[in-house]
Amino acid sequence: MKVLVTGGTGYIGSHTCIQMIASGVTPVILDNLYNSKALVLDRIEEVTGTRPEFYQGDIRDSAILETIFAQHRIDAVIHFAGLKAVGESVEKPLMYYENNVAGTLNLVQAMERAGVTRLIFSSSATVYGDPASVPIRENFPTSATNPYGRSKLMVEECLSDFHKANPEWSITLLRYFNPVGAHKSGRLGEDPQGIPNNLLPFVAQVAVGRREKLGVFGNDYPTPDGTGVRDYIHVVDLADGHLAALNKVSQKAGLHIFNLGTGHGNSVLEMVAAFEQAAQKPIPYQILPRRPGDIAECWADPSYAEQQLGWKAQRSLQEMVEDTWRWQEMNPQGYQD
Ligand code: NAD
Ligand code: UD1
């Protein structure tokens, strides 16, 4: 099976390509390297022995999509390419709608022309907004509180309308909870540019001495220790979720929606304590006011994915923080030639 992977040199895409190669699926990567480096291709080759075919280009460029579909017999598309910084999306909403929404429409139109009818899309638990209760099931109401989240919701809605008109397609929406961790080798991981927005990359940069201390955004939430609770999932488990979707449902016509999470929540302070244990050093932190738009707690009910895909997250919290630390310690400045 040959799969076009948009955004394949990014954090989740690169780990998914590795799991694909290991199970005999051939990835063809399209990435404009806006938020990733070509060096990732060397690292994928290093750990798998296979260098994925790579096109540097943009999902908004119909010509490059046509070239790829003409040069390869693509069976399915896994679509990771997108922008993901919530704060930036508030400042530059059009950039987000253009890249995430218009980009996806362009990709689907190119697939239609090429007769490729199987798509797996990277959605997010952010589409549940502030959930009325936890754990979150796929049939919970959706809403968005910022342009990034709205772009994901818009794409979900566009794809759902498109599927009604084209029921022979297989479209899978994967709603990720909080991906963390890194490849066991320590050669691939998350490499945010500038100040990390997400918790674990920030903690890892404190541990490695790139930042002085963590700011904990609020300790007055209605949670056991007052800090925010999230469903952290190892990126390799998440990658395996894509393979399960590819093998189990992307053969079947339909609009398929799955939560990819562990079903367990951990607080900010629990994550800090776990990381301190893995790195064997203290992580200094200071309590700051709540971050606007944050919710108290969010975790998945992943039972539908288990039932339908035969997939379940396997890796423990300890592995998540140990693997993150190994990557950060071996690559203190991220990917560098
Ligand atoms: P990432 O930034 O590491 O990877 C995205 C990749 O897409 C990057 O390599 C970037 O260069 C590329 N890209 C962006 N716009 C492009 C375009 N127009 N054309 C071609 N390539 C383009 O992000 P990630 O964490 O790997 O996330 C992958 C997907 O999963 C994104 O769609 C993101 O919104 C979604 N998601 C991520 C998280 C998370 O916490 N990381 C959570 C939920 C959903
Ligand atoms: C954020 C995004 C969400 C996105 C998700 C995964 C916001 C408002 N939401 O969610 O849209 O889908 O990332 O990419 O940005 N925290 C700190 N200090 C930090 C960073 C985070 O205390 O420096 C806390 C947060 O308040 C939260 C938890 O850590 O309680 C996790 O934060 P984060 O990693 O940003 O993920 P989300 O808030 O789930």
Short mmCIF file of C-alpha atoms in Angstrom, two decimals, residues 63-328:
data_model
loop_
_atom_site.label_atom_id
_atom_site.label_comp_id
_atom_site.label_asym_id
_atom_site.label_seq_id
_atom_site.Cartn_x
_atom_site.Cartn_y
_atom_site.Cartn_z
CA ALA A 63 0.33 21.34 -9.62
CA ILE A 64 2.51 19.49 -7.13
CA LEU A 65 -0.45 17.38 -6.00
CA GLU A 66 -1.14 16.46 -9.62
CA THR A 67 2.51 15.52 -10.12
CA ILE A 68 2.48 13.25 -7.06
CA PHE A 69 -0.77 11.53 -8.03
CA ALA A 70 0.56 11.08 -11.59
CA GLN A 71 3.89 9.64 -10.45
CA HIS A 72 2.54 7.23 -7.81
CA ARG A 73 -0.38 4.84 -7.43
CA ILE A 74 -1.59 6.37 -4.18
CA ASP A 75 -4.09 4.22 -2.26
CA ALA A 76 -4.91 6.68 0.54
CA VAL A 77 -3.96 10.07 1.97
CA ILE A 78 -3.10 10.82 5.60
CA HIS A 79 -3.42 14.56 5.98
CA PHE A 80 -1.34 16.05 8.81
CA ALA A 81 -0.27 19.30 7.12
CA GLY A 82 -1.58 22.32 8.95
CA LEU A 83 -0.79 25.13 11.34
CA LYS A 84 -1.46 24.45 15.02
CA ALA A 85 -0.54 27.37 17.28
CA VAL A 86 -3.67 28.61 19.05
CA GLY A 87 -2.29 32.05 20.00
CA GLU A 88 -0.96 32.71 16.51
CA SER A 89 -4.34 31.71 15.05
CA VAL A 90 -6.01 34.45 17.08
CA GLU A 91 -3.59 37.03 15.64
CA LYS A 92 -3.57 35.67 12.09
CA PRO A 93 -6.93 33.98 11.55
CA LEU A 94 -6.88 34.25 7.76
CA MET A 95 -3.53 32.50 7.61
CA TYR A 96 -5.11 29.60 9.54
CA TYR A 97 -8.26 29.41 7.44
CA GLU A 98 -6.20 29.67 4.25
CA ASN A 99 -3.73 26.97 5.22
CA ASN A 100 -5.92 24.56 7.14
CA VAL A 101 -9.29 24.95 5.43
CA ALA A 102 -8.50 26.10 1.88
CA GLY A 103 -5.44 23.79 1.85
CA THR A 104 -7.59 20.77 2.74
CA LEU A 105 -10.20 21.64 0.10
CA ASN A 106 -7.46 21.88 -2.51
CA LEU A 107 -6.10 18.50 -1.44
CA VAL A 108 -9.53 16.82 -1.61
CA GLN A 109 -10.18 18.32 -5.05
CA ALA A 110 -6.86 16.93 -6.28
CA MET A 111 -7.73 13.52 -4.79
CA GLU A 112 -11.08 13.63 -6.59
CA ARG A 113 -9.40 14.35 -9.92
CA ALA A 114 -6.94 11.52 -9.33
CA GLY A 115 -9.64 9.06 -8.22
CA VAL A 116 -8.14 8.60 -4.73
CA THR A 117 -11.07 8.23 -2.33
CA ARG A 118 -9.56 7.33 1.05
CA LEU A 119 -8.62 10.12 3.44
CA ILE A 120 -7.51 10.22 7.09
CA PHE A 121 -7.60 13.70 8.61
CA SER A 122 -5.78 15.03 11.72
CA SER A 123 -8.47 16.59 13.87
CA SER A 124 -8.23 17.53 17.53
CA ALA A 125 -10.01 17.21 20.84
CA THR A 126 -10.22 20.99 20.64
CA VAL A 127 -13.40 20.47 18.54
CA TYR A 128 -15.22 19.48 21.78
CA GLY A 129 -14.70 23.01 23.17
CA ASP A 130 -15.39 22.99 26.90
CA PRO A 131 -17.04 19.55 27.32
CA ALA A 132 -20.03 19.23 29.64
CA SER A 133 -18.49 16.09 31.16
CA VAL A 134 -15.55 13.71 30.88
CA PRO A 135 -14.68 11.23 29.47
CA ILE A 136 -15.51 12.63 26.04
CA ARG A 137 -17.28 10.46 23.50
CA GLU A 138 -17.35 11.04 19.76
CA ASN A 139 -21.03 12.02 19.79
CA PHE A 140 -20.51 14.95 22.19
CA PRO A 141 -21.44 18.38 20.79
CA THR A 142 -18.68 20.29 19.00
CA SER A 143 -17.70 23.93 19.27
CA ALA A 144 -14.63 26.10 18.91
CA THR A 145 -13.16 28.90 20.97
CA ASN A 146 -10.38 30.10 18.66
CA PRO A 147 -9.58 30.23 14.92
CA TYR A 148 -7.31 27.15 15.09
CA GLY A 149 -10.09 25.07 16.62
CA ARG A 150 -12.62 26.57 14.23
CA SER A 151 -10.43 25.64 11.26
CA LYS A 152 -10.45 22.00 12.43
CA LEU A 153 -14.20 22.09 12.93
CA MET A 154 -14.75 23.72 9.53
CA VAL A 155 -12.69 21.00 7.85
CA GLU A 156 -14.67 18.31 9.69
CA GLU A 157 -17.92 19.91 8.50
CA CYS A 158 -16.70 20.35 4.91
CA LEU A 159 -15.59 16.72 4.82
CA SER A 160 -18.87 15.55 6.30
CA ASP A 161 -20.88 17.45 3.63
CA PHE A 162 -18.52 16.17 0.96
CA HIS A 163 -19.04 12.63 2.20
CA LYS A 164 -22.84 12.96 2.01
CA ALA A 165 -22.47 13.84 -1.66
CA ASN A 166 -19.81 11.15 -2.23
CA PRO A 167 -20.79 8.23 0.01
CA GLU A 168 -18.39 5.86 -1.74
CA TRP A 169 -15.46 7.70 -0.13
CA SER A 170 -13.85 6.60 3.12
CA ILE A 171 -13.12 9.65 5.27
CA THR A 172 -11.73 9.20 8.78
CA LEU A 173 -11.56 12.06 11.27
CA LEU A 174 -9.08 11.31 14.05
CA ARG A 175 -9.49 13.56 17.07
CA TYR A 176 -6.17 13.56 18.89
CA PHE A 177 -5.93 14.35 22.58
CA ASN A 178 -2.48 15.54 23.79
CA PRO A 179 0.37 13.93 21.85
CA VAL A 180 3.68 13.75 23.74
CA GLY A 181 6.77 11.54 23.78
CA ALA A 182 9.28 10.71 21.11
CA HIS A 183 10.82 7.83 19.21
CA LYS A 184 12.65 5.37 21.48
CA SER A 185 15.92 5.95 19.62
CA GLY A 186 16.03 9.57 20.80
CA ARG A 187 16.58 10.56 17.16
CA LEU A 188 13.08 11.92 16.46
CA GLY A 189 10.81 14.05 18.61
CA GLU A 190 8.94 17.31 18.89
CA ASP A 191 10.94 20.41 17.96
CA PRO A 192 8.82 23.51 18.49
CA GLN A 193 10.11 26.78 17.07
CA GLY A 194 10.34 29.65 19.58
CA ILE A 195 8.63 29.45 22.95
CA PRO A 196 6.75 26.15 23.22
CA ASN A 197 2.97 26.55 23.57
CA ASN A 198 2.43 23.06 24.90
CA LEU A 199 3.27 21.78 28.35
CA LEU A 200 5.69 18.90 27.84
CA PRO A 201 8.04 20.59 25.34
CA PHE A 202 8.25 23.52 27.75
CA VAL A 203 9.04 21.25 30.70
CA ALA A 204 11.67 19.43 28.61
CA GLN A 205 13.35 22.73 27.70
CA VAL A 206 13.46 23.71 31.38
CA ALA A 207 15.02 20.34 32.22
CA VAL A 208 17.71 20.76 29.57
CA GLY A 209 18.49 24.31 30.71
CA ARG A 210 17.07 26.24 27.74
CA ARG A 211 14.46 27.90 29.97
CA GLU A 212 14.61 28.95 33.58
CA LYS A 213 11.27 27.76 34.88
CA LEU A 214 7.83 26.57 33.90
CA GLY A 215 4.80 28.83 34.30
CA VAL A 216 1.84 26.75 35.52
CA PHE A 217 -1.30 28.34 34.11
CA GLY A 218 -3.65 28.33 37.09
CA ASN A 219 -3.98 26.19 40.24
CA ASP A 220 -7.58 27.06 41.01
CA TYR A 221 -9.36 24.72 38.61
CA PRO A 222 -11.94 22.29 40.01
CA THR A 223 -9.46 19.39 39.68
CA PRO A 224 -7.78 17.32 42.44
CA ASP A 225 -4.67 19.55 42.65
CA GLY A 226 -6.17 22.66 41.02
CA THR A 227 -4.12 22.42 37.79
CA GLY A 228 -5.46 21.50 34.35
CA VAL A 229 -5.98 17.82 33.53
CA ARG A 230 -5.34 16.39 30.03
CA ASP A 231 -5.19 13.05 28.26
CA TYR A 232 -1.52 12.73 27.25
CA ILE A 233 -0.90 10.07 24.63
CA HIS A 234 2.44 8.73 23.38
CA VAL A 235 3.05 9.87 19.80
CA VAL A 236 3.95 6.31 18.75
CA ASP A 237 0.60 5.05 20.05
CA LEU A 238 -1.02 7.85 18.08
CA ALA A 239 0.97 6.81 15.00
CA ASP A 240 -0.25 3.23 15.46
CA GLY A 241 -3.81 4.58 15.60
CA HIS A 242 -3.33 5.86 12.04
CA LEU A 243 -2.17 2.45 10.86
CA ALA A 244 -5.18 0.84 12.51
CA ALA A 245 -7.45 3.34 10.77
CA LEU A 246 -5.69 2.66 7.48
CA ASN A 247 -6.06 -1.09 7.79
CA LYS A 248 -9.48 -1.33 9.42
CA VAL A 249 -11.75 1.46 8.21
CA SER A 250 -10.13 3.27 5.34
CA GLN A 251 -11.09 0.29 3.15
CA LYS A 252 -14.75 0.80 4.06
CA ALA A 253 -16.87 3.57 2.57
CA GLY A 254 -18.14 5.89 5.28
CA LEU A 255 -17.45 8.88 7.48
CA HIS A 256 -15.59 7.49 10.48
CA ILE A 257 -14.84 9.51 13.60
CA PHE A 258 -12.53 8.38 16.41
CA ASN A 259 -11.03 9.79 19.57
CA LEU A 260 -7.36 8.90 19.90
CA GLY A 261 -6.52 9.19 23.58
CA THR A 262 -5.68 6.93 26.50
CA GLY A 263 -8.82 7.46 28.56
CA HIS A 264 -6.78 8.78 31.52
CA GLY A 265 -6.15 12.35 32.61
CA ASN A 266 -3.09 13.79 34.36
CA SER A 267 -2.65 17.19 35.92
CA VAL A 268 0.10 19.68 35.14
CA LEU A 269 1.76 18.99 38.50
CA GLU A 270 1.58 15.23 37.94
CA MET A 271 3.34 15.71 34.60
CA VAL A 272 6.01 17.83 36.23
CA ALA A 273 6.58 15.20 38.94
CA ALA A 274 6.79 12.39 36.35
CA PHE A 275 9.28 14.40 34.32
CA GLU A 276 11.42 15.17 37.37
CA GLN A 277 11.59 11.44 38.04
CA ALA A 278 12.65 10.66 34.44
CA ALA A 279 15.23 13.44 34.21
CA GLN A 280 16.40 13.02 37.80
CA LYS A 281 16.36 16.77 38.34
CA PRO A 282 13.95 19.31 39.75
CA ILE A 283 11.77 21.36 37.37
CA PRO A 284 11.37 24.82 38.88
CA TYR A 285 7.93 26.27 38.34
CA GLN A 286 5.79 29.21 39.32
CA ILE A 287 2.01 29.45 39.45
CA LEU A 288 0.66 31.99 36.95
CA PRO A 289 -2.89 33.10 36.17
CA ARG A 290 -5.05 30.83 34.01
CA ARG A 291 -4.35 30.92 30.25
CA PRO A 292 -7.34 32.40 28.41
CA GLY A 293 -9.35 29.72 26.59
CA ASP A 294 -8.07 26.84 28.75
CA ILE A 295 -10.47 24.29 30.16
CA ALA A 296 -10.21 22.46 33.49
CA GLU A 297 -10.15 18.90 32.27
CA CYS A 298 -10.30 16.91 29.10
CA TRP A 299 -9.89 13.21 28.49
CA ALA A 300 -11.15 10.72 25.99
CA ASP A 301 -13.41 7.77 26.05
CA PRO A 302 -11.33 5.74 23.58
CA SER A 303 -13.58 2.64 23.64
CA TYR A 304 -15.07 3.22 20.18
CA ALA A 305 -11.59 3.20 18.61
CA GLU A 306 -10.78 0.01 20.48
CA GLN A 307 -13.99 -1.63 19.33
CA GLN A 308 -13.77 -0.58 15.68
CA LEU A 309 -10.04 -0.38 15.08
CA GLY A 310 -8.73 -2.93 17.55
CA TRP A 311 -6.43 -0.15 18.69
CA LYS A 312 -5.62 0.89 22.23
CA ALA A 313 -2.84 3.15 23.55
CA GLN A 314 -0.18 0.92 25.13
CA ARG A 315 2.55 3.21 26.42
CA SER A 316 2.63 4.44 30.02
CA LEU A 317 3.08 7.96 31.34
CA GLN A 318 6.56 6.94 32.43
CA GLU A 319 7.47 6.00 28.85
CA MET A 320 6.04 9.28 27.57
CA VAL A 321 8.24 11.39 29.84
CA GLU A 322 11.32 9.14 29.55
CA ASP A 323 11.17 9.20 25.76
CA THR A 324 10.62 12.97 25.71
CA TRP A 325 13.61 13.42 28.00
CA ARG A 326 15.88 11.12 25.95
CA TRP A 327 15.05 13.09 22.79
CA GLN A 328 15.57 16.44 24.52
#
